[in-house]
GROMACS .gro file of C-alpha atoms in nm:
model
   71
    1MET     CA    1  -6.972   3.425   5.847
    2PHE     CA    2  -6.929   2.995   5.759
    3VAL     CA    3  -7.014   2.799   5.388
    4ILE     CA    4  -7.137   2.447   5.502
    5ASP     CA    5  -7.028   2.309   5.130
    6ASP     CA    6  -7.254   2.009   5.242
    7MET     CA    7  -7.560   2.165   5.434
    8ILE     CA    8  -7.759   2.100   5.126
    9CYS     CA    9  -8.149   2.031   5.328
   10ARG     CA   10  -8.387   2.187   5.587
   11TYR     CA   11  -8.322   1.901   5.837
   12CYS     CA   12  -7.905   2.074   5.783
   13LYS     CA   13  -8.023   2.387   5.855
   14ASP     CA   14  -8.240   2.250   6.221
   15THR     CA   15  -7.914   2.064   6.291
   16VAL     CA   16  -7.672   2.344   6.263
   17ILE     CA   17  -7.922   2.588   6.405
   18ARG     CA   18  -7.888   2.323   6.681
   19LEU     CA   19  -7.564   2.275   6.708
   20ILE     CA   20  -7.436   2.629   6.691
   21THR     CA   21  -7.768   2.763   6.963
   22SER     CA   22  -7.611   2.516   7.217
   23ILE     CA   23  -7.237   2.656   7.268
   24ASN     CA   24  -7.203   2.900   7.488
   25GLY     CA   25  -7.176   3.243   7.399
   26VAL     CA   26  -7.297   3.234   7.074
   27SER     CA   27  -7.660   3.490   7.128
   28ARG     CA   28  -7.761   3.467   6.666
   29VAL     CA   29  -7.788   3.200   6.414
   30ASN     CA   30  -7.945   3.227   6.080
   31VAL     CA   31  -7.869   2.974   5.801
   32ASN     CA   32  -7.962   3.007   5.430
   33VAL     CA   33  -7.913   2.667   5.251
   34PRO     CA   34  -7.995   2.766   4.943
   35GLU     CA   35  -7.651   2.990   4.992
   36LYS     CA   36  -7.485   2.712   5.210
   37THR     CA   37  -7.382   3.023   5.425
   38VAL     CA   38  -7.450   3.042   5.848
   39TYR     CA   39  -7.354   3.374   6.005
   40VAL     CA   40  -7.319   3.355   6.407
   41THR     CA   41  -7.347   3.662   6.623
   42TYR     CA   42  -7.113   3.530   6.942
   43ASP     CA   43  -6.969   3.673   7.228
   44SER     CA   44  -6.539   3.629   7.145
   45ARG     CA   45  -6.431   3.649   7.540
   46ILE     CA   46  -6.646   3.315   7.581
   47THR     CA   47  -6.604   3.120   7.230
   48ASP     CA   48  -6.501   3.162   6.910
   49ALA     CA   49  -6.485   3.035   6.526
   50HIS     CA   50  -6.256   2.740   6.587
   51VAL     CA   51  -6.523   2.624   6.885
   52ILE     CA   52  -6.760   2.674   6.597
   53ARG     CA   53  -6.566   2.519   6.321
   54MET     CA   54  -6.526   2.191   6.538
   55THR     CA   55  -6.849   2.129   6.614
   56LEU     CA   56  -6.994   2.102   6.297
   57PHE     CA   57  -6.742   1.897   6.219
   58GLU     CA   58  -6.760   1.651   6.541
   59ALA     CA   59  -7.141   1.620   6.389
   60GLY     CA   60  -7.053   1.494   6.041
   61TYR     CA   61  -7.001   1.855   5.843
   62LYS     CA   62  -6.642   1.809   5.732
   63ASN     CA   63  -6.685   2.108   5.488
   64VAL     CA   64  -6.691   2.432   5.709
   65ARG     CA   65  -6.476   2.715   5.585
   66GLU     CA   66  -6.456   3.049   5.611
   67PRO     CA   67  -6.450   3.263   5.332
   68MET     CA   68  -6.183   3.506   5.247
   69LYS     CA   69  -6.258   3.868   5.380
   70ALA     CA   70  -6.122   4.107   5.088
   71PHE     CA   71  -5.964   4.467   5.255
   0.00000   0.00000   0.00000
């Protein structure tokens, strides 16, 4: 899961979906604009979270993070 703090509208949602689904290895993207969350299913043998974050960063989304995972 990613949190995109500067994702605020339907246009952002469509853009984020288009950007992430264009990455080789991504199979599914689910975006929730009110919660600013993006769930991505991808093949870790082909891509990784860093590629996803950098794709969003290069498109202008500067506040992309992965929340800390509780154990």
